[in-house]
């Protein structure tokens, strides 16, 4: 009888989950009330920061695996961040690092949080990401391709795993890994005041996946709410691809994580429906200078609207995000083949200077800490109150 009951409950539970994934009007229990999240937000300073990885890392794996972990460089760069008034960071993790060395990853996260705390910064962590290259691998990461935007950033989880998960064909080990990655990490820091909040998924549906991500998007909410951290939880909405992906995240987020890469008018239109939801808004990606998303244009508006201001990039380095998105396209059409270019030697070798365009796309500082535009840094300091 017990076995029959368990089987029946399992079938019902699975059916309800499938229905909920398809029906974006059914939230996962546990969302903070509007009153609670607004009270939390009102206790924070104006949240200003960047999407952070050290200039010596080409991707999330490079930042966090033991072989390339660089706390001295991180400490140096976060000193620069604090000096211009930054008080938060959006930081990406990777499931392969967790699977290979979970104890070490959690220890490095603890060390990172201590560095942040010394500089008066409270970061948050992002678990999943559908952007850019599909086949992440541990170990030595590829060299940056010259003049190419983000030539090493990788999906999390790998594209083939994400696709199998969407089709309910992921192995038991893969499902267990993804759930454990979210839950053990959150449990370790669920009551840690050094952590500002959590973000479950960056831009689900990118790279042609679209709403195929919805099952992992939804399950990440189930896993996170089961942990019930003391910090609020969000997951990217505007900036994602796939109507269901966006609606699941908009429905369940305690506060909104929105991406806006355009001028001030574009920003105001982009955030309007999220403001009207009655929940705080964090603009967690902005700054694309040749799209009129500039420090001078956008930062004052974010201050006026009391929205979190978290631009893409900080110190120009291996990611190459000073180059715009168009550099990923080949002159004759299609995408540039980074593996062929690496094989041909079109790379920035260790110790070489990083080339830069006349107009930077993302990022604020060079490797030595000098600014791309001193007036931008002065405006950060003025608006954050760090001006001396």
Coordinates of C-alpha atoms in Angstrom, one line a residue, residues 182-387:
X182 CA 21.8 25.3 -6.5
X183 CA 20.7 23.9 -3.1
X184 CA 24.0 23.1 -1.4
X185 CA 25.4 26.5 -2.5
X186 CA 22.4 28.4 -1.2
X187 CA 22.3 26.4 2.0
X188 CA 25.9 27.3 2.7
X189 CA 25.2 31.0 2.5
X190 CA 21.5 31.2 3.1
X191 CA 21.8 33.2 6.3
X192 CA 25.1 35.0 5.4
X193 CA 24.7 38.8 5.5
X194 CA 27.6 39.2 3.2
X195 CA 25.4 37.9 0.4
X196 CA 22.9 40.5 -0.9
X197 CA 20.6 38.2 -2.8
X198 CA 20.5 35.3 -5.3
X199 CA 19.8 35.2 -9.1
X200 CA 18.8 31.8 -10.6
X201 CA 19.1 32.2 -14.3
X202 CA 20.8 34.8 -16.6
X203 CA 19.0 35.3 -19.9
X204 CA 17.4 31.9 -20.3
X205 CA 16.5 31.1 -23.9
X206 CA 19.4 32.8 -25.5
X207 CA 21.4 31.2 -28.4
X208 CA 18.3 29.8 -30.0
X209 CA 17.2 27.8 -27.0
X210 CA 14.1 30.0 -26.3
X211 CA 11.4 28.4 -24.2
X212 CA 13.1 25.0 -24.2
X213 CA 14.8 26.4 -21.0
X214 CA 11.5 26.7 -19.2
X215 CA 11.7 23.4 -17.3
X216 CA 15.1 24.3 -15.8
X217 CA 13.9 27.8 -15.2
X218 CA 10.9 26.5 -13.3
X219 CA 12.8 23.8 -11.4
X220 CA 15.4 26.3 -10.3
X221 CA 12.6 28.2 -8.5
X222 CA 11.4 25.0 -6.9
X223 CA 14.9 24.1 -5.6
X224 CA 15.6 27.7 -4.4
X225 CA 12.3 28.1 -2.6
X226 CA 12.8 24.8 -0.8
X227 CA 16.0 26.3 0.7
X228 CA 14.2 29.5 1.7
X229 CA 17.2 31.7 2.1
X230 CA 17.1 34.9 4.2
X231 CA 18.1 36.8 1.1
X232 CA 15.6 37.6 -1.7
X233 CA 15.7 35.7 -5.0
X234 CA 15.4 37.0 -8.6
X235 CA 15.8 35.6 -12.1
X236 CA 16.3 37.5 -15.3
X237 CA 13.2 38.8 -17.2
X238 CA 13.8 41.5 -19.8
X239 CA 16.9 40.3 -21.6
X240 CA 15.7 36.7 -21.7
X241 CA 14.2 35.0 -24.8
X242 CA 11.0 33.0 -24.7
X243 CA 7.6 34.2 -23.4
X244 CA 7.3 31.4 -20.9
X245 CA 10.8 31.9 -19.5
X246 CA 10.2 35.6 -18.9
X247 CA 6.7 35.0 -17.4
X248 CA 7.9 32.3 -15.0
X249 CA 10.7 34.6 -13.7
X250 CA 8.5 37.7 -13.6
X251 CA 5.8 35.9 -11.6
X252 CA 8.2 34.4 -9.1
X253 CA 10.9 37.0 -8.5
X254 CA 11.0 38.9 -5.2
X255 CA 12.5 41.8 -7.1
X256 CA 13.1 42.2 -10.8
X257 CA 16.4 41.7 -12.7
X258 CA 16.1 43.7 -16.0
X259 CA 18.6 44.2 -18.9
X260 CA 18.5 47.4 -20.9
X261 CA 21.0 48.3 -23.5
X262 CA 19.7 51.5 -25.0
X263 CA 19.4 55.2 -24.3
X264 CA 17.4 56.8 -21.4
X265 CA 14.1 56.6 -23.3
X266 CA 14.6 52.9 -24.0
X267 CA 15.4 52.3 -20.4
X268 CA 12.3 54.1 -19.1
X269 CA 10.1 52.1 -21.5
X270 CA 11.8 48.8 -20.6
X271 CA 11.4 49.1 -16.9
X272 CA 7.9 50.6 -16.8
X273 CA 5.9 47.3 -16.6
X274 CA 8.2 46.1 -13.8
X275 CA 7.8 49.3 -11.8
X276 CA 4.1 48.9 -12.2
X277 CA 4.3 45.4 -10.7
X278 CA 5.0 47.1 -7.3
X279 CA 8.3 45.4 -6.8
X280 CA 11.8 46.9 -6.8
X281 CA 13.8 46.8 -10.0
X282 CA 17.5 46.1 -10.5
X283 CA 18.9 47.0 -13.9
X284 CA 21.4 44.2 -13.9
X285 CA 22.9 44.8 -17.3
X286 CA 23.5 48.1 -19.1
X287 CA 26.4 50.1 -20.7
X288 CA 26.7 49.7 -24.5
X289 CA 28.3 53.0 -25.5
X290 CA 27.7 52.8 -29.3
X291 CA 24.0 52.1 -28.5
X292 CA 23.7 55.3 -26.4
X293 CA 23.7 53.3 -23.2
X294 CA 26.4 55.4 -21.6
X295 CA 27.4 56.3 -18.0
X296 CA 26.4 59.9 -18.6
X297 CA 23.0 58.9 -20.2
X298 CA 21.9 56.1 -17.9
X299 CA 23.5 56.3 -14.4
X300 CA 21.6 59.6 -13.5
X301 CA 18.3 58.0 -14.6
X302 CA 18.9 54.9 -12.5
X303 CA 19.6 57.1 -9.5
X304 CA 16.5 59.2 -10.2
X305 CA 14.3 56.0 -10.3
X306 CA 16.1 54.5 -7.4
X307 CA 16.9 51.3 -9.4
X308 CA 19.9 49.1 -8.9
X309 CA 22.6 50.1 -11.4
X310 CA 24.8 47.1 -12.4
X311 CA 26.6 47.6 -15.7
X312 CA 28.3 44.9 -17.7
X313 CA 32.0 44.7 -17.1
X314 CA 34.5 46.4 -15.0
X315 CA 38.2 45.9 -15.9
X316 CA 39.0 45.3 -19.5
X317 CA 40.9 42.0 -20.0
X318 CA 40.5 38.5 -21.3
X319 CA 36.7 38.8 -22.0
X320 CA 37.3 41.4 -24.7
X321 CA 33.9 43.0 -23.9
X322 CA 35.3 46.4 -24.9
X323 CA 34.5 45.2 -28.4
X324 CA 30.8 45.3 -29.4
X325 CA 28.5 42.4 -30.2
X326 CA 29.0 42.9 -33.9
X327 CA 32.6 41.7 -33.7
X328 CA 31.2 38.2 -33.4
X329 CA 30.0 38.3 -37.0
X330 CA 32.2 37.4 -39.9
X331 CA 32.6 40.1 -42.7
X332 CA 31.1 37.8 -45.2
X333 CA 28.2 36.9 -43.0
X334 CA 27.6 34.3 -40.3
X335 CA 29.7 34.0 -37.1
X336 CA 33.5 34.2 -36.8
X337 CA 34.9 30.7 -36.0
X338 CA 36.9 31.3 -32.8
X339 CA 38.5 27.8 -32.9
X340 CA 39.9 28.5 -36.4
X341 CA 41.2 31.9 -35.4
X342 CA 42.9 30.4 -32.3
X343 CA 44.5 27.8 -34.5
X344 CA 45.7 30.5 -36.8
X345 CA 47.2 32.4 -33.9
X346 CA 44.8 35.3 -33.8
X347 CA 44.9 35.5 -30.0
X348 CA 46.1 37.7 -27.2
X349 CA 49.0 35.7 -25.6
X350 CA 49.8 35.9 -21.9
X351 CA 51.8 39.1 -21.1
X352 CA 50.6 40.9 -24.3
X353 CA 48.6 44.1 -24.1
X354 CA 44.9 43.8 -24.8
X355 CA 43.9 45.7 -28.0
X356 CA 41.0 48.1 -27.6
X357 CA 38.7 50.0 -30.0
X358 CA 38.4 53.7 -30.1
X359 CA 34.9 53.5 -28.5
X360 CA 34.6 50.9 -25.8
X361 CA 31.4 48.9 -25.7
X362 CA 31.4 47.6 -22.1
X363 CA 33.9 48.0 -19.1
X364 CA 35.2 51.0 -17.2
X365 CA 38.9 50.5 -16.4
X366 CA 42.1 49.1 -18.0
X367 CA 44.2 46.4 -16.4
X368 CA 46.3 49.0 -14.6
X369 CA 43.3 50.7 -13.2
X370 CA 43.3 53.7 -15.4
X371 CA 39.8 54.7 -16.7
X372 CA 38.6 54.6 -20.3
X373 CA 36.9 57.9 -19.5
X374 CA 37.9 59.8 -16.3
X375 CA 34.6 61.7 -16.5
X376 CA 32.6 58.5 -16.2
X377 CA 34.4 57.6 -13.0
X378 CA 33.9 61.1 -11.6
X379 CA 30.2 60.7 -12.3
X380 CA 30.1 57.4 -10.4
X381 CA 31.8 59.0 -7.5
X382 CA 29.5 62.0 -7.5
X383 CA 26.3 60.1 -7.7
X384 CA 27.3 57.4 -5.2
X385 CA 28.7 60.0 -2.7
X386 CA 32.2 58.6 -3.0
X387 CA 33.5 61.9 -4.5

